[in-house]
Amino acid sequence: MSVITAFLAAIGRHVFAALAGIGRVTLFAAQTVSHLIRPPFYLREFGQALIQIGWLSLPVVGLTALFTGGALALQIYAGGARFNAETVVPSIVAIGLTRELGPVLGGLMVAARVASSIAAEIGTMKVTEQIDALTTLSTNPMKYLTLPRVLAGALTVPLLVGVGDVIGIMGGFLVGVGRLDFNAATYMHNTLNFLEGWDVLSGMIKGSVFGFIVALMGCYYGMNSGRGAQGVGRATKAAVVTSSVLILASNYVLTEAFFSA
């Protein structure tokens, strides 16, 4: 009986710890959003965050989309050949990229690059007491460090997703025309004919949510980093892992909300 009690107690501790963590993240997010309507606004920090999260993430997102589009075209052609349905390649590549693979893979790439960078930067600032210095200078660390990054993430990742969609569709086009012997005009006609505006818009909405999650997790774990190099390392790892899991979970929720009907 004592073994069962100990087992249940261990489960309960983990459940309560998870709920407490969710509560802390929720309060952190609410506090961050609340600063949107209250001055001062640090435009220089916001501009730097736009460059760091958006512009500098474009190469990795673009390359990921390009090769994903090409591989997707090959896979769909191989599967469609079993049912004499090779002509669906352009439409399925476009829909699959814009609705799912574009925002999800783009979000994961940004999480790997940006969440770790933000967590390491803010964690190092905490370890070296720079955040305490900001507070001493009457500067709110949440407004100065967190809000610009979270806002930049929510605004730039949808743009990255849109660019990634275009590059991914072109990757599928290059493989379809160069490798699978599709007619170029027919391929583009089928792509544009079956692709709807909501397919693109839904993916960009997902990108905005994913960008918010990535920046928020990087800031949260950076602000709560432990002391020393090990603390910063653990914060960086936790930011990337948590961001990735939340991206996949929120992707299901958003897909259910957008396309369940």
CSV table of C-alpha atoms in Angstrom, one decimal:
chain,number,residue,atom,x,y,z
A,1,MET,CA,0.0,0.0,0.0
A,2,SER,CA,2.8,2.4,0.8
A,3,VAL,CA,4.3,1.8,-2.7
A,4,ILE,CA,1.0,2.7,-4.3
A,5,THR,CA,0.7,5.8,-2.1
A,6,ALA,CA,4.3,6.9,-3.0
A,7,PHE,CA,3.6,6.3,-6.7
A,8,LEU,CA,0.4,8.4,-6.6
A,9,ALA,CA,2.1,11.1,-4.5
A,10,ALA,CA,4.9,11.3,-7.1
A,11,ILE,CA,2.4,11.7,-9.9
A,12,GLY,CA,0.5,14.3,-7.9
A,13,ARG,CA,3.7,16.3,-7.4
A,14,HIS,CA,4.5,16.3,-11.1
A,15,VAL,CA,0.9,17.3,-12.0
A,16,PHE,CA,1.0,20.2,-9.5
A,17,ALA,CA,4.4,21.3,-10.7
A,18,ALA,CA,3.1,21.3,-14.3
A,19,LEU,CA,0.0,23.3,-13.3
A,20,ALA,CA,2.2,25.8,-11.4
A,21,GLY,CA,4.4,26.2,-14.4
A,22,ILE,CA,1.4,26.8,-16.7
A,23,GLY,CA,0.2,29.4,-14.2
A,24,ARG,CA,3.5,31.2,-14.1
A,25,VAL,CA,3.8,31.3,-17.9
A,26,THR,CA,0.2,32.6,-18.2
A,27,LEU,CA,0.9,35.4,-15.7
A,28,PHE,CA,4.2,36.2,-17.5
A,29,ALA,CA,2.3,36.5,-20.8
A,30,ALA,CA,-0.5,38.6,-19.3
A,31,GLN,CA,2.1,40.9,-17.7
A,32,THR,CA,3.9,41.3,-21.0
A,33,VAL,CA,0.8,42.0,-23.0
A,34,SER,CA,-0.3,44.6,-20.5
A,35,HIS,CA,2.7,46.7,-21.3
A,36,LEU,CA,1.5,47.2,-24.9
A,37,ILE,CA,-0.7,50.1,-23.9
A,38,ARG,CA,1.5,51.8,-21.3
A,39,PRO,CA,4.5,54.0,-22.2
A,40,PRO,CA,7.4,54.3,-22.5
A,41,PHE,CA,8.0,52.4,-25.7
A,42,TYR,CA,11.6,51.3,-26.6
A,43,LEU,CA,11.6,51.5,-30.4
A,44,ARG,CA,15.3,50.9,-30.7
A,45,GLU,CA,15.0,47.6,-28.9
A,46,PHE,CA,12.0,46.7,-31.0
A,47,GLY,CA,13.8,47.5,-34.2
A,48,GLN,CA,16.8,45.3,-33.2
A,49,ALA,CA,14.4,42.5,-32.3
A,50,LEU,CA,12.7,42.8,-35.8
A,51,ILE,CA,16.1,42.3,-37.4
A,52,GLN,CA,17.2,39.5,-35.1
A,53,ILE,CA,14.0,37.5,-35.2
A,54,GLY,CA,12.8,38.3,-38.7
A,55,TRP,CA,15.5,39.2,-41.2
A,56,LEU,CA,18.3,37.0,-39.8
A,57,SER,CA,16.0,34.0,-39.7
A,58,LEU,CA,15.1,34.3,-43.3
A,59,PRO,CA,17.9,32.1,-44.7
A,60,VAL,CA,17.2,29.1,-42.5
A,61,VAL,CA,13.5,29.4,-43.0
A,62,GLY,CA,13.9,29.8,-46.8
A,63,LEU,CA,16.2,26.8,-47.1
A,64,THR,CA,13.9,24.6,-45.0
A,65,ALA,CA,10.9,25.6,-47.1
A,66,LEU,CA,12.8,25.0,-50.4
A,67,PHE,CA,13.9,21.5,-49.6
A,68,THR,CA,10.6,20.6,-47.9
A,69,GLY,CA,8.6,21.7,-51.0
A,70,GLY,CA,10.9,19.5,-53.2
A,71,ALA,CA,10.7,16.5,-51.0
A,72,LEU,CA,6.9,16.9,-50.6
A,73,ALA,CA,6.5,16.9,-54.4
A,74,LEU,CA,8.5,13.7,-54.7
A,75,GLN,CA,6.5,12.0,-52.0
A,76,ILE,CA,3.1,13.0,-53.3
A,77,TYR,CA,4.0,12.0,-56.8
A,78,ALA,CA,5.2,8.5,-55.6
A,79,GLY,CA,2.0,8.1,-53.6
A,80,GLY,CA,-0.3,9.4,-56.3
A,81,ALA,CA,1.2,7.1,-58.9
A,82,ARG,CA,-0.3,4.2,-57.1
A,83,PHE,CA,-3.8,5.5,-57.9
A,84,ASN,CA,-3.0,7.3,-61.2
A,85,ALA,CA,-3.4,10.6,-59.4
A,86,GLU,CA,-0.1,12.2,-60.2
A,87,THR,CA,-1.8,15.4,-61.3
A,88,VAL,CA,-2.7,16.3,-57.7
A,89,VAL,CA,1.0,17.1,-56.9
A,90,PRO,CA,0.8,20.9,-57.5
A,91,SER,CA,-2.4,21.4,-55.5
A,92,ILE,CA,-1.4,19.2,-52.5
A,93,VAL,CA,2.1,20.7,-52.3
A,94,ALA,CA,0.6,24.2,-52.2
A,95,ILE,CA,-2.1,23.4,-49.7
A,96,GLY,CA,0.2,21.3,-47.5
A,97,LEU,CA,2.8,24.0,-47.3
A,98,THR,CA,0.5,26.9,-46.7
A,99,ARG,CA,-1.7,25.2,-44.2
A,100,GLU,CA,0.7,23.0,-42.2
A,101,LEU,CA,4.3,22.5,-43.2
A,102,GLY,CA,5.1,26.1,-43.9
A,103,PRO,CA,4.1,27.6,-40.5
A,104,VAL,CA,5.1,24.5,-38.4
A,105,LEU,CA,8.5,24.0,-39.9
A,106,GLY,CA,9.1,27.8,-40.0
A,107,GLY,CA,8.1,28.1,-36.3
A,108,LEU,CA,10.3,25.2,-35.3
A,109,MET,CA,13.3,26.7,-37.2
A,110,VAL,CA,12.7,30.1,-35.5
A,111,ALA,CA,12.3,28.3,-32.2
A,112,ALA,CA,15.7,26.6,-32.6
A,113,ARG,CA,17.4,29.8,-33.6
A,114,VAL,CA,15.6,32.6,-31.7
A,115,ALA,CA,14.3,31.0,-28.5
A,116,SER,CA,17.8,29.8,-27.6
A,117,SER,CA,19.3,33.1,-28.5
A,118,ILE,CA,16.9,35.1,-26.4
A,119,ALA,CA,17.1,32.8,-23.4
A,120,ALA,CA,20.9,32.8,-23.5
A,121,GLU,CA,21.1,36.6,-23.9
A,122,ILE,CA,18.6,37.5,-21.1
A,123,GLY,CA,19.9,34.7,-18.9
A,124,THR,CA,23.4,36.0,-19.2
A,125,MET,CA,22.1,39.5,-18.4
A,126,LYS,CA,20.5,38.1,-15.3
A,127,VAL,CA,23.7,36.3,-14.2
A,128,THR,CA,25.8,39.4,-14.7
A,129,GLU,CA,23.2,41.5,-12.8
A,130,GLN,CA,22.4,43.7,-15.8
A,131,ILE,CA,18.7,43.2,-15.2
A,132,ASP,CA,19.1,44.3,-11.6
A,133,ALA,CA,20.9,47.4,-13.0
A,134,LEU,CA,17.9,48.2,-15.2
A,135,THR,CA,15.6,48.0,-12.3
A,136,THR,CA,18.0,50.3,-10.4
A,137,LEU,CA,17.8,52.8,-13.3
A,138,SER,CA,13.9,52.8,-13.0
A,139,THR,CA,13.6,50.8,-16.3
A,140,ASN,CA,11.1,48.0,-16.3
A,141,PRO,CA,12.9,44.8,-17.6
A,142,MET,CA,9.6,43.4,-18.9
A,143,LYS,CA,9.0,46.5,-21.0
A,144,TYR,CA,12.6,46.9,-22.1
A,145,LEU,CA,13.5,43.3,-22.8
A,146,THR,CA,10.4,41.1,-23.1
A,147,LEU,CA,7.8,43.3,-24.9
A,148,PRO,CA,9.9,44.3,-27.9
A,149,ARG,CA,11.0,40.7,-28.5
A,150,VAL,CA,7.5,39.2,-28.1
A,151,LEU,CA,5.9,41.8,-30.3
A,152,ALA,CA,8.6,41.4,-33.0
A,153,GLY,CA,8.1,37.6,-32.9
A,154,ALA,CA,4.3,37.9,-33.4
A,155,LEU,CA,4.8,40.4,-36.3
A,156,THR,CA,7.8,38.9,-38.2
A,157,VAL,CA,7.1,35.1,-38.1
A,158,PRO,CA,3.9,35.4,-40.2
A,159,LEU,CA,6.0,37.3,-42.8
A,160,LEU,CA,8.6,34.5,-42.7
A,161,VAL,CA,5.9,32.0,-43.1
A,162,GLY,CA,4.5,33.8,-46.2
A,163,VAL,CA,8.0,34.0,-47.8
A,164,GLY,CA,8.6,30.4,-46.9
A,165,ASP,CA,5.3,29.4,-48.6
A,166,VAL,CA,6.4,31.0,-51.8
A,167,ILE,CA,9.9,29.5,-51.6
A,168,GLY,CA,8.5,26.0,-50.8
A,169,ILE,CA,6.0,26.1,-53.6
A,170,MET,CA,8.9,27.1,-56.0
A,171,GLY,CA,10.8,24.2,-54.6
A,172,GLY,CA,8.0,21.9,-55.5
A,173,PHE,CA,7.7,23.6,-58.9
A,174,LEU,CA,11.4,23.0,-59.6
A,175,VAL,CA,11.2,19.4,-58.7
A,176,GLY,CA,7.9,18.9,-60.5
A,177,VAL,CA,9.2,20.5,-63.8
A,178,GLY,CA,12.8,19.3,-63.7
A,179,ARG,CA,12.5,15.9,-62.1
A,180,LEU,CA,8.9,14.7,-62.7
A,181,ASP,CA,8.3,16.1,-66.2
A,182,PHE,CA,5.4,18.4,-65.4
A,183,ASN,CA,4.6,21.2,-67.8
A,184,ALA,CA,5.6,24.4,-66.1
A,185,ALA,CA,2.4,26.4,-67.2
A,186,THR,CA,0.1,23.5,-66.1
A,187,TYR,CA,1.9,23.1,-62.8
A,188,MET,CA,1.5,26.8,-61.9
A,189,HIS,CA,-2.1,26.8,-63.2
A,190,ASN,CA,-3.1,23.9,-61.0
A,191,THR,CA,-1.3,25.5,-58.0
A,192,LEU,CA,-3.1,28.8,-58.3
A,193,ASN,CA,-6.4,27.2,-59.2
A,194,PHE,CA,-6.7,25.1,-56.1
A,195,LEU,CA,-5.0,27.4,-53.6
A,196,GLU,CA,-7.4,29.7,-51.7
A,197,GLY,CA,-6.8,32.8,-49.8
A,198,TRP,CA,-7.8,31.3,-46.5
A,199,ASP,CA,-5.1,28.6,-46.9
A,200,VAL,CA,-2.4,31.3,-46.9
A,201,LEU,CA,-4.1,33.4,-44.2
A,202,SER,CA,-4.6,30.6,-41.8
A,203,GLY,CA,-0.9,29.7,-42.1
A,204,MET,CA,0.1,33.3,-41.4
A,205,ILE,CA,-2.2,33.4,-38.3
A,206,LYS,CA,-0.5,30.3,-37.1
A,207,GLY,CA,2.9,31.9,-37.7
A,208,SER,CA,1.9,34.9,-35.5
A,209,VAL,CA,0.9,32.6,-32.7
A,210,PHE,CA,4.1,30.6,-33.1
A,211,GLY,CA,6.2,33.7,-33.1
A,212,PHE,CA,4.5,34.9,-29.9
A,213,ILE,CA,5.2,31.5,-28.3
A,214,VAL,CA,8.9,31.4,-29.3
A,215,ALA,CA,9.7,34.9,-28.1
A,216,LEU,CA,7.7,34.5,-24.9
A,217,MET,CA,9.4,31.2,-24.0
A,218,GLY,CA,12.8,32.6,-24.7
A,219,CYS,CA,12.1,35.7,-22.5
A,220,TYR,CA,10.4,33.6,-19.7
A,221,TYR,CA,13.2,31.1,-19.3
A,222,GLY,CA,15.9,33.8,-19.7
A,223,MET,CA,14.2,35.9,-16.9
A,224,ASN,CA,14.0,32.8,-14.7
A,225,SER,CA,17.5,31.5,-15.5
A,226,GLY,CA,19.5,29.9,-12.7
A,227,ARG,CA,22.9,31.4,-11.7
A,228,GLY,CA,26.0,30.4,-13.5
A,229,ALA,CA,26.8,28.9,-16.9
A,230,GLN,CA,24.8,25.7,-16.1
A,231,GLY,CA,21.7,27.8,-15.2
A,232,VAL,CA,21.9,29.7,-18.6
A,233,GLY,CA,22.4,26.4,-20.4
A,234,ARG,CA,19.4,24.8,-18.8
A,235,ALA,CA,17.3,27.9,-19.5
A,236,THR,CA,18.3,27.8,-23.2
A,237,LYS,CA,17.5,24.1,-23.5
A,238,ALA,CA,14.1,24.5,-21.8
A,239,ALA,CA,13.2,27.5,-24.0
A,240,VAL,CA,13.8,25.5,-27.2
A,241,VAL,CA,12.1,22.3,-26.0
A,242,THR,CA,9.0,24.1,-24.6
A,243,SER,CA,8.6,26.3,-27.6
A,244,SER,CA,8.7,23.3,-30.0
A,245,VAL,CA,6.2,21.3,-28.0
A,246,LEU,CA,3.9,24.3,-27.6
A,247,ILE,CA,4.1,25.0,-31.4
A,248,LEU,CA,3.0,21.5,-32.2
A,249,ALA,CA,0.2,21.5,-29.6
A,250,SER,CA,-1.1,24.9,-30.6
A,251,ASN,CA,-0.9,23.9,-34.3
A,252,TYR,CA,-3.4,21.1,-33.6
A,253,VAL,CA,-5.7,23.4,-31.7
A,254,LEU,CA,-5.6,26.0,-34.5
A,255,THR,CA,-6.1,23.4,-37.2
A,256,GLU,CA,-9.1,22.1,-35.3
A,257,ALA,CA,-10.5,25.6,-35.0
A,258,PHE,CA,-9.9,26.6,-38.7
A,259,PHE,CA,-10.7,23.4,-40.6
A,260,SER,CA,-12.8,21.1,-38.4
A,261,ALA,CA,-15.9,21.9,-40.3
